[in-house]
Amino acid sequence: MIPTNAKTSTPPGTVARRSRRDRKKIVFAICLVALMGLMWARVLLKQGPAAAAADDAQAAGQPATAASTASADITFIELPRVAGRNDCLTRDVFAAGRGIFGSQTQAGGLGLVAEPDNQAAIRRLAETLRLEAIGFGRKPQALINGKLLSHGDRFAIGEGKAKLECEVTTITESSVTLTCANVRITLRLGQTNVK
């Protein structure tokens, strides 16, 4: 006869008590399996609810309405221009220095660094410049008077004898610096008047 250890052996009554406790769970599991079996039987024997039928007009290949075949009418609506809003086209979340928390510089204004004798003439020409938007992508670009310019691009301002050639030297998130005849002009977003 093999000796049994009292600590490891289970008395005969504990198995019966466990089975009584788990009886509710076992009955519930059997009911769920039976319900699942009935549902599968209905599906496999095709005794379930009828499938939804398509509309007769669509089944015949005819368009349901005239609006579905007509092309969409798309019209261009000019958005209102509000100074300081929607004027910086940055959407690159991985770009460094995006200015998420805003800029500390004041919007608007024109900065000139020039000699006193030709400053008045250059100021008149600089007043015609308007910075409309700044876009940052692979290469920063600025929209000045309807022209899309990037760093190093040259363009002419003025008419006749008062024509002046300018070069874009710096593009930042809120301003663009131009050099015209050894004069540095700074345009800022949201500028309304030059004072």
CSV table of C-alpha atoms in Angstrom, one decimal:
chain,number,residue,atom,x,y,z
A,1,MET,CA,0.0,0.0,0.0
A,2,ILE,CA,1.3,3.5,-0.9
A,3,PRO,CA,1.3,6.0,1.9
A,4,THR,CA,-0.6,9.2,1.3
A,5,ASN,CA,0.2,12.6,2.5
A,6,ALA,CA,-2.6,14.3,4.4
A,7,LYS,CA,-1.7,17.7,3.0
A,8,THR,CA,-1.8,16.8,-0.7
A,9,SER,CA,-4.7,14.4,-0.8
A,10,THR,CA,-8.2,15.8,-1.0
A,11,PRO,CA,-11.0,14.4,1.1
A,12,PRO,CA,-13.7,12.7,-0.9
A,13,GLY,CA,-16.4,15.3,-0.1
A,14,THR,CA,-14.6,18.3,-1.5
A,15,VAL,CA,-14.9,17.2,-5.1
A,16,ALA,CA,-18.6,16.9,-4.7
A,17,ARG,CA,-18.8,20.4,-3.1
A,18,ARG,CA,-16.9,21.9,-6.0
A,19,SER,CA,-19.1,20.4,-8.6
A,20,ARG,CA,-22.2,21.8,-6.9
A,21,ARG,CA,-20.7,25.3,-6.9
A,22,ASP,CA,-19.7,25.1,-10.5
A,23,ARG,CA,-23.0,23.5,-11.6
A,24,LYS,CA,-24.6,27.0,-12.3
A,25,LYS,CA,-21.7,28.0,-14.5
A,26,ILE,CA,-21.8,24.7,-16.4
A,27,VAL,CA,-25.6,24.9,-17.0
A,28,PHE,CA,-25.2,28.5,-18.2
A,29,ALA,CA,-22.4,27.5,-20.6
A,30,ILE,CA,-24.4,24.6,-22.0
A,31,CYS,CA,-27.4,26.9,-22.6
A,32,LEU,CA,-25.2,29.4,-24.5
A,33,VAL,CA,-23.7,26.6,-26.7
A,34,ALA,CA,-27.2,25.3,-27.4
A,35,LEU,CA,-28.4,28.8,-28.4
A,36,MET,CA,-25.4,29.2,-30.7
A,37,GLY,CA,-26.1,25.8,-32.3
A,38,LEU,CA,-29.7,26.8,-33.0
A,39,MET,CA,-28.6,30.0,-34.7
A,40,TRP,CA,-26.0,28.2,-36.8
A,41,ALA,CA,-28.7,25.6,-37.8
A,42,ARG,CA,-31.0,28.4,-39.0
A,43,VAL,CA,-28.2,30.0,-41.0
A,44,LEU,CA,-27.1,26.8,-42.6
A,45,LEU,CA,-30.6,25.5,-43.3
A,46,LYS,CA,-31.6,29.0,-44.7
A,47,GLN,CA,-34.6,29.4,-42.4
A,48,GLY,CA,-33.5,32.8,-41.1
A,49,PRO,CA,-34.9,36.2,-42.1
A,50,ALA,CA,-34.9,37.1,-45.8
A,51,ALA,CA,-31.9,39.1,-47.1
A,52,ALA,CA,-32.5,42.7,-48.0
A,53,ALA,CA,-33.4,43.2,-51.6
A,54,ALA,CA,-32.0,46.0,-53.8
A,55,ASP,CA,-34.3,48.6,-55.3
A,56,ASP,CA,-35.8,47.5,-58.6
A,57,ALA,CA,-34.6,50.6,-60.4
A,58,GLN,CA,-31.0,50.1,-59.4
A,59,ALA,CA,-31.2,46.3,-60.1
A,60,ALA,CA,-32.3,47.1,-63.7
A,61,GLY,CA,-29.2,49.4,-64.1
A,62,GLN,CA,-31.2,52.6,-64.3
A,63,PRO,CA,-30.1,55.7,-62.3
A,64,ALA,CA,-32.3,56.3,-59.2
A,65,THR,CA,-32.4,60.1,-59.7
A,66,ALA,CA,-31.2,62.6,-62.2
A,67,ALA,CA,-29.1,64.3,-59.5
A,68,SER,CA,-26.9,61.2,-59.1
A,69,THR,CA,-25.7,61.3,-62.7
A,70,ALA,CA,-25.4,65.1,-63.1
A,71,SER,CA,-22.0,66.5,-62.4
A,72,ALA,CA,-21.6,68.4,-59.2
A,73,ASP,CA,-21.8,72.2,-59.5
A,74,ILE,CA,-18.6,73.5,-57.9
A,75,THR,CA,-18.2,77.3,-57.5
A,76,PHE,CA,-15.3,79.2,-56.2
A,77,ILE,CA,-16.0,81.4,-53.1
A,78,GLU,CA,-13.6,84.0,-52.2
A,79,LEU,CA,-12.9,83.9,-48.4
A,80,PRO,CA,-12.9,87.1,-46.5
A,81,ARG,CA,-9.5,88.6,-45.8
A,82,VAL,CA,-8.8,89.1,-42.1
A,83,ALA,CA,-5.5,90.5,-41.2
A,84,GLY,CA,-3.4,88.0,-39.1
A,85,ARG,CA,-5.6,85.0,-39.7
A,86,ASN,CA,-5.0,82.1,-42.2
A,87,ASP,CA,-2.0,83.9,-43.6
A,88,CYS,CA,0.7,81.4,-42.7
A,89,LEU,CA,0.5,78.1,-44.6
A,90,THR,CA,2.4,75.8,-42.3
A,91,ARG,CA,1.1,72.3,-41.9
A,92,ASP,CA,4.4,70.3,-41.5
A,93,VAL,CA,4.3,68.9,-38.0
A,94,PHE,CA,7.9,67.7,-38.3
A,95,ALA,CA,9.3,71.1,-39.2
A,96,ALA,CA,11.6,72.7,-36.7
A,97,GLY,CA,10.5,76.0,-35.3
A,98,ARG,CA,6.9,75.9,-36.3
A,99,GLY,CA,5.9,78.7,-33.9
A,100,ILE,CA,3.2,76.6,-32.2
A,101,PHE,CA,2.9,79.1,-29.3
A,102,GLY,CA,2.7,82.2,-31.5
A,103,SER,CA,5.2,84.9,-32.3
A,104,GLN,CA,6.3,87.6,-30.0
A,105,THR,CA,6.7,90.1,-32.8
A,106,GLN,CA,3.9,92.5,-33.6
A,107,ALA,CA,2.1,92.0,-36.9
A,108,GLY,CA,2.1,94.8,-39.4
A,109,GLY,CA,4.6,97.4,-40.2
A,110,LEU,CA,7.5,98.0,-42.6
A,111,GLY,CA,11.1,98.4,-41.5
A,112,LEU,CA,13.6,100.3,-43.7
A,113,VAL,CA,17.3,100.6,-43.3
A,114,ALA,CA,18.6,103.2,-45.9
A,115,GLU,CA,20.5,106.3,-46.4
A,116,PRO,CA,18.6,109.6,-45.8
A,117,ASP,CA,18.8,110.9,-49.4
A,118,ASN,CA,17.0,108.1,-51.2
A,119,GLN,CA,14.8,106.9,-48.3
A,120,ALA,CA,11.7,108.8,-49.3
A,121,ALA,CA,11.7,107.4,-52.9
A,122,ILE,CA,12.3,103.9,-51.6
A,123,ARG,CA,9.6,104.3,-49.0
A,124,ARG,CA,7.1,105.2,-51.7
A,125,LEU,CA,8.0,102.1,-53.7
A,126,ALA,CA,8.0,99.9,-50.5
A,127,GLU,CA,4.5,101.1,-49.7
A,128,THR,CA,3.3,99.3,-52.8
A,129,LEU,CA,4.6,96.0,-51.5
A,130,ARG,CA,2.2,93.7,-49.7
A,131,LEU,CA,3.1,90.5,-48.0
A,132,GLU,CA,0.0,88.3,-48.4
A,133,ALA,CA,1.1,84.9,-47.2
A,134,ILE,CA,4.2,82.8,-46.2
A,135,GLY,CA,4.4,79.1,-47.0
A,136,PHE,CA,6.8,76.6,-45.4
A,137,GLY,CA,7.5,73.3,-47.2
A,138,ARG,CA,10.7,72.0,-48.6
A,139,LYS,CA,11.6,75.5,-49.5
A,140,PRO,CA,10.0,78.6,-47.8
A,141,GLN,CA,8.0,80.8,-50.1
A,142,ALA,CA,6.4,84.2,-49.7
A,143,LEU,CA,3.4,85.6,-51.7
A,144,ILE,CA,4.2,89.3,-52.3
A,145,ASN,CA,1.9,91.3,-54.5
A,146,GLY,CA,0.5,88.1,-56.0
A,147,LYS,CA,3.9,86.7,-56.9
A,148,LEU,CA,5.2,83.5,-55.3
A,149,LEU,CA,8.8,84.1,-54.4
A,150,SER,CA,11.5,82.1,-52.5
A,151,HIS,CA,14.9,82.9,-51.0
A,152,GLY,CA,17.2,84.5,-53.6
A,153,ASP,CA,14.5,85.4,-56.2
A,154,ARG,CA,14.6,88.8,-57.8
A,155,PHE,CA,11.6,90.9,-58.9
A,156,ALA,CA,11.0,94.5,-59.9
A,157,ILE,CA,8.8,97.1,-58.2
A,158,GLY,CA,7.6,100.5,-59.5
A,159,GLU,CA,7.0,101.8,-63.0
A,160,GLY,CA,9.0,103.8,-65.5
A,161,LYS,CA,12.1,105.6,-64.1
A,162,ALA,CA,11.2,104.6,-60.5
A,163,LYS,CA,11.6,100.9,-61.2
A,164,LEU,CA,13.6,99.1,-58.5
A,165,GLU,CA,14.9,95.5,-58.5
A,166,CYS,CA,14.5,93.7,-55.2
A,167,GLU,CA,15.9,90.4,-53.9
A,168,VAL,CA,14.3,88.2,-51.3
A,169,THR,CA,17.0,87.7,-48.6
A,170,THR,CA,15.2,86.2,-45.6
A,171,ILE,CA,11.9,84.4,-45.1
A,172,THR,CA,10.8,83.8,-41.5
A,173,GLU,CA,7.4,82.7,-40.1
A,174,SER,CA,6.1,86.2,-39.7
A,175,SER,CA,8.2,88.4,-41.9
A,176,VAL,CA,10.2,88.7,-45.2
A,177,THR,CA,13.3,90.7,-45.7
A,178,LEU,CA,14.1,92.2,-49.1
A,179,THR,CA,17.2,94.0,-50.4
A,180,CYS,CA,16.5,96.8,-52.9
A,181,ALA,CA,19.5,98.9,-54.1
A,182,ASN,CA,21.5,98.2,-50.9
A,183,VAL,CA,18.4,99.1,-48.8
A,184,ARG,CA,16.9,96.4,-46.5
A,185,ILE,CA,13.1,96.3,-46.4
A,186,THR,CA,11.2,94.1,-43.9
A,187,LEU,CA,7.6,93.2,-44.7
A,188,ARG,CA,5.5,91.7,-41.9
A,189,LEU,CA,2.3,89.7,-42.1
A,190,GLY,CA,-0.9,91.6,-41.4
A,191,GLN,CA,0.5,94.9,-42.5
A,192,THR,CA,-2.2,97.4,-43.4
A,193,ASN,CA,-0.5,100.8,-43.7
A,194,VAL,CA,3.0,102.0,-43.8
A,195,LYS,CA,3.6,104.9,-41.4
